[in-house]
XYZ file of C-alpha atoms in Angstrom:
359
model
C -25.064 -13.568 3.737
C -23.086 -15.622 1.268
C -23.286 -14.688 -2.425
C -25.165 -17.101 -4.657
C -24.487 -17.823 -8.388
C -27.181 -15.279 -9.116
C -25.679 -12.824 -6.696
C -22.281 -13.375 -8.354
C -23.566 -12.445 -11.678
C -25.370 -9.313 -10.430
C -22.268 -8.240 -8.485
C -19.917 -8.833 -11.312
C -22.038 -6.733 -13.597
C -22.333 -4.023 -11.059
C -18.541 -3.966 -10.486
C -17.931 -3.781 -14.229
C -20.258 -0.680 -14.272
C -18.686 0.807 -11.194
C -15.168 0.487 -12.927
C -16.705 2.051 -16.036
C -18.354 5.084 -14.216
C -15.260 5.581 -12.083
C -13.392 6.767 -15.098
C -15.739 9.731 -15.357
C -14.090 11.274 -12.406
C -10.937 13.335 -12.728
C -7.564 11.717 -12.218
C -5.765 13.666 -9.534
C -4.845 13.784 -5.860
C -7.962 11.699 -5.122
C -8.715 8.288 -6.726
C -11.282 7.585 -9.407
C -13.974 5.744 -7.671
C -17.352 4.304 -8.839
C -20.143 2.789 -6.837
C -23.305 0.810 -7.746
C -26.193 -0.093 -5.393
C -28.156 -3.209 -5.855
C -31.547 -4.133 -4.465
C -31.818 -7.353 -2.345
C -33.065 -8.954 -5.693
C -29.890 -7.897 -7.484
C -31.388 -4.918 -9.524
C -29.408 -1.750 -9.968
C -31.092 0.935 -7.915
C -28.507 3.690 -7.999
C -24.897 4.612 -8.987
C -22.420 7.227 -8.244
C -18.846 8.392 -8.654
C -16.274 10.756 -7.280
C -16.134 14.034 -9.095
C -12.895 15.372 -7.402
C -11.729 17.076 -4.255
C -14.498 18.510 -2.087
C -17.218 16.522 -3.646
C -19.171 13.536 -2.359
C -17.347 10.250 -2.394
C -18.844 7.623 -4.778
C -20.703 5.694 -2.128
C -22.291 8.851 -0.786
C -23.087 10.172 -4.333
C -24.895 6.782 -5.039
C -26.808 6.901 -1.719
C -27.809 10.472 -2.253
C -29.164 9.790 -5.751
C -31.157 6.783 -4.420
C -32.627 8.927 -1.548
C -33.618 11.627 -4.002
C -35.344 9.061 -6.281
C -36.859 6.636 -3.816
C -36.634 8.048 -0.255
C -34.351 7.935 2.740
C -34.828 4.200 3.582
C -34.489 2.940 0.025
C -30.959 1.520 0.732
C -31.931 -0.692 3.532
C -30.841 -4.373 2.696
C -29.002 -3.213 -0.334
C -25.553 -4.242 -1.633
C -23.064 -1.599 -2.296
C -20.536 -2.508 -5.045
C -17.459 -0.112 -4.990
C -14.173 -0.079 -6.806
C -12.159 0.974 -3.667
C -12.711 -0.030 -0.004
C -15.008 2.518 1.715
C -12.927 5.099 3.656
C -13.111 5.198 7.412
C -11.874 8.770 8.067
C -13.278 12.263 8.262
C -11.674 14.761 5.915
C -13.707 17.440 4.038
C -16.427 14.771 3.960
C -17.364 12.166 6.532
C -16.447 8.430 6.509
C -18.237 6.423 3.779
C -18.314 3.318 6.156
C -20.618 5.370 8.475
C -22.725 6.674 5.554
C -23.331 3.092 4.419
C -24.145 1.908 7.946
C -26.567 4.827 8.479
C -28.284 3.942 5.165
C -28.877 0.341 6.172
C -26.738 -1.285 3.481
C -26.485 -5.025 4.228
C -23.494 -5.901 2.019
C -20.491 -4.235 0.608
C -18.365 -5.583 -2.237
C -15.131 -3.791 -3.229
C -12.294 -4.375 -5.729
C -9.233 -2.786 -4.147
C -8.241 -2.404 -0.520
C -7.448 1.214 0.722
C -3.791 1.601 1.337
C -4.020 4.724 3.351
C -3.046 4.595 7.067
C -5.900 6.891 8.153
C -8.514 6.184 5.516
C -8.338 2.366 5.539
C -10.321 0.312 7.961
C -13.709 0.720 6.384
C -14.086 -2.915 5.655
C -13.323 -3.781 9.378
C -15.656 -1.080 10.612
C -18.534 -2.476 8.402
C -17.913 -6.051 9.494
C -17.832 -5.062 13.168
C -21.369 -3.573 12.586
C -22.638 -6.851 11.013
C -22.328 -5.905 7.352
C -21.367 -8.790 4.994
C -18.173 -7.518 3.329
C -16.359 -9.126 0.304
C -13.030 -7.605 -0.956
C -10.894 -8.306 -4.011
C -13.770 -8.546 -6.524
C -12.284 -7.809 -9.959
C -9.206 -6.702 -8.072
C -6.891 -6.799 -11.052
C -9.147 -4.513 -12.969
C -9.537 -2.197 -10.106
C -5.713 -2.147 -9.552
C -5.263 -1.259 -13.159
C -7.661 1.605 -12.937
C -5.959 3.014 -9.857
C -2.351 2.065 -10.739
C -0.860 5.543 -10.818
C -2.852 6.732 -7.836
C -1.766 3.551 -5.893
C 1.829 4.216 -6.822
C 1.613 7.757 -5.369
C 0.166 6.385 -2.160
C 3.038 3.919 -1.917
C 5.656 6.603 -2.591
C 4.054 9.521 -0.901
C 4.858 11.570 -3.874
C 4.337 11.408 -7.710
C 6.220 8.699 -9.659
C 9.274 10.362 -11.176
C 10.908 9.339 -14.474
C 14.242 10.949 -15.368
C 15.050 10.903 -19.108
C 18.127 11.844 -21.000
C 19.738 11.229 -24.458
C 23.470 10.613 -24.717
C 26.177 9.636 -27.243
C 27.834 6.226 -26.959
C 30.680 7.914 -24.964
C 28.193 9.317 -22.413
C 27.928 12.941 -23.656
C 24.627 14.866 -23.693
C 25.836 17.701 -25.966
C 28.709 18.690 -28.134
C 31.525 20.876 -26.662
C 29.787 24.039 -27.698
C 26.495 22.933 -25.798
C 24.427 22.024 -28.927
C 22.378 18.864 -28.433
C 19.788 18.845 -31.209
C 19.726 16.141 -32.222
C 21.667 13.279 -30.745
C 19.091 10.676 -31.395
C 16.980 9.825 -34.499
C 13.304 10.444 -35.268
C 12.079 7.053 -33.829
C 13.683 7.822 -30.439
C 12.191 11.365 -30.381
C 8.751 9.893 -31.229
C 9.091 7.620 -28.405
C 9.824 10.456 -26.075
C 6.826 12.382 -27.192
C 4.598 9.329 -26.543
C 5.905 8.981 -23.090
C 5.424 12.834 -22.441
C 1.762 12.336 -23.330
C 1.412 9.759 -20.518
C 2.898 12.089 -17.957
C 1.081 14.738 -15.801
C 3.937 17.119 -15.651
C 7.164 17.535 -17.613
C 10.045 19.227 -15.717
C 12.997 21.139 -17.432
C 15.809 23.219 -16.126
C 16.411 26.843 -17.186
C 19.690 25.933 -18.722
C 18.098 23.489 -21.065
C 15.227 25.825 -21.667
C 17.418 28.695 -22.623
C 19.849 26.547 -24.695
C 17.330 24.427 -26.706
C 14.024 26.402 -26.315
C 11.868 23.255 -26.056
C 8.104 23.529 -26.409
C 7.600 20.813 -23.752
C 4.476 19.561 -25.709
C 3.746 15.980 -26.537
C 3.557 15.718 -30.322
C 2.788 12.902 -32.860
C 5.292 12.305 -35.650
C 3.077 14.456 -37.958
C 3.514 17.415 -35.552
C 0.006 17.411 -34.161
C -0.508 17.431 -30.396
C -1.478 14.440 -28.461
C -4.822 14.974 -26.687
C -3.226 14.770 -23.208
C -0.553 17.351 -22.519
C 1.808 17.355 -19.500
C 1.889 20.476 -17.390
C 5.180 22.217 -18.134
C 7.417 23.058 -15.174
C 10.597 25.127 -15.401
C 13.205 24.836 -12.651
C 15.679 27.520 -11.971
C 15.946 31.212 -11.189
C 16.693 32.678 -14.570
C 13.901 34.412 -16.342
C 11.932 32.546 -19.098
C 12.042 34.752 -22.325
C 8.810 36.233 -23.580
C 9.434 34.550 -26.804
C 10.152 31.141 -25.333
C 8.227 28.283 -26.917
C 7.028 27.014 -23.616
C 4.885 30.088 -23.297
C 2.928 28.795 -26.184
C 2.150 25.513 -24.595
C -1.589 24.604 -24.305
C -1.024 24.534 -20.480
C 0.407 27.442 -18.569
C 3.812 26.712 -17.270
C 4.822 27.055 -13.673
C 8.323 27.990 -12.461
C 10.163 26.872 -9.369
C 13.460 27.887 -7.985
C 14.419 24.244 -7.548
C 15.876 24.642 -4.082
C 13.491 22.116 -2.621
C 12.609 19.247 -5.078
C 10.496 17.309 -2.547
C 8.423 20.318 -1.977
C 8.047 20.815 -5.754
C 6.742 17.219 -6.015
C 4.348 17.748 -3.049
C 2.867 20.791 -4.818
C 2.665 18.928 -8.160
C 0.875 16.118 -6.324
C -1.661 18.629 -4.842
C -2.219 19.787 -8.489
C -3.125 16.175 -9.367
C 0.173 14.884 -10.873
C 0.707 11.239 -10.517
C 3.662 10.879 -13.022
C 6.326 13.453 -13.533
C 8.725 13.353 -16.463
C 12.140 15.042 -15.857
C 13.718 16.054 -18.993
C 15.781 19.055 -18.056
C 19.421 18.486 -18.655
C 22.267 16.999 -16.613
C 22.061 19.493 -13.664
C 18.474 18.774 -13.028
C 18.662 15.069 -13.819
C 21.547 14.847 -11.392
C 19.677 16.601 -8.684
C 16.671 14.244 -8.741
C 19.009 11.180 -8.699
C 21.299 12.554 -6.006
C 18.211 13.126 -3.848
C 16.979 9.642 -4.575
C 13.764 11.108 -5.936
C 13.846 9.084 -9.250
C 12.037 5.796 -9.613
C 12.800 5.184 -13.347
C 15.457 6.348 -15.755
C 15.066 6.396 -19.626
C 18.496 6.554 -21.404
C 18.346 6.983 -25.106
C 21.775 6.011 -26.438
C 22.820 7.080 -29.969
C 25.765 5.316 -31.914
C 27.701 8.527 -32.091
C 30.732 9.894 -30.425
C 31.040 13.545 -29.155
C 33.893 13.660 -26.674
C 34.440 16.842 -24.746
C 33.202 17.960 -21.329
C 29.459 17.867 -21.795
C 28.596 14.776 -19.793
C 25.018 13.615 -19.897
C 24.887 13.236 -15.956
C 26.754 15.107 -13.331
C 27.455 14.473 -9.568
C 24.777 12.089 -8.168
C 26.477 11.683 -4.800
C 28.616 8.582 -5.752
C 32.126 8.985 -4.479
C 33.294 5.245 -4.439
C 32.284 2.140 -6.324
C 30.516 0.949 -3.087
C 28.058 3.873 -3.454
C 26.942 3.137 -6.915
C 23.241 3.399 -7.704
C 22.258 0.046 -9.050
C 19.074 -0.225 -11.192
C 17.115 -3.023 -12.517
C 17.390 -3.164 -16.330
C 13.654 -3.396 -17.066
C 14.129 -3.340 -20.864
C 16.335 -2.601 -23.772
C 14.782 -1.605 -27.074
C 15.944 -0.665 -30.487
C 14.446 2.568 -31.828
C 15.822 2.997 -35.267
C 19.648 3.231 -34.861
C 19.295 4.140 -31.237
C 18.869 2.140 -27.980
C 16.493 2.840 -25.262
C 17.546 1.458 -21.849
C 14.880 1.568 -19.125
C 16.248 1.259 -15.584
C 14.135 1.059 -12.437
C 15.082 1.488 -8.771
C 13.513 -1.281 -6.782
C 11.872 -0.175 -3.629
C 12.596 3.559 -4.027
C 13.030 5.222 -0.675
C 10.790 8.185 0.214
C 10.648 10.338 3.238
C 6.989 11.128 2.542
C 4.107 8.982 3.850
C 0.593 8.611 2.521
C -2.220 8.679 5.061
C -5.519 9.227 3.261
C -7.666 7.645 0.604
C -9.014 10.971 -0.553
C -7.917 14.484 0.625
C -11.417 15.905 0.669
């Protein structure tokens, strides 16, 4: 059945509500999804959202809530308004497409198509069964809500930002190894703001032992941001008992660093969408050499250091033809310093994404 003007208004309000309640769910390996059920007259009769791995998907949550309140047949003829295309696969829960069909839903409206190879196809399955399906409703807002999750699905791993600070002549530290501080307070404040947007922050043991970073995200007044990245230490050397990272609000994890793709897989399983690599030239070079970086942040200070302490080491470039070109996304003045943001277009990944939700 085609949507009328009255239907459009009811659907639009329901989608707005679905996007709102989707945010109640945790951001992690599974997407944040909201669902609202409308009666044939356009009244809201139930809503639901996904609460994380192993729990009911948003559509099933809404159907369950409706059945508990009004009986098993209450969804017949209803419209389901969902922020993400209903899944069509069996994981730890069954396909949402089949649950909607079993409940007798007559129409499904969703914002964003499911990009998963195994989980997509819900819209086609519903159409085959005679359900009226409308996709792309408030798609821009749905995509914004799911932006980091969608990026993980595209890459098959978390999005990786590699950051370093350097002198004008490309040094990351003075000859004796000291590096605090190359850049000024404005640049450091920007780094902390960006840390607060990441799910994990990764540092090598060399940098940890030399600089003793807390790996927290702090405001200029020293207070902690509400959201803190999970600290990750890469390397085999022991973390001292008195290290500042041990006082981080979240417990740190340590990895030997021999298999960075595996580390990213494990961080993804822990719910990390965005990984911030801040751990010195050895670690930064490893991520770049293995083509595991999607973005670089280079803070350049107008100072000269000279000496052997380069900000970046071997990244696998042996001739000019092998150079790693980036798109210069932005150049920004931060006090006396410059921030250059470079992005790799179409970052290659050996990982593939196959499911909408892992549960």
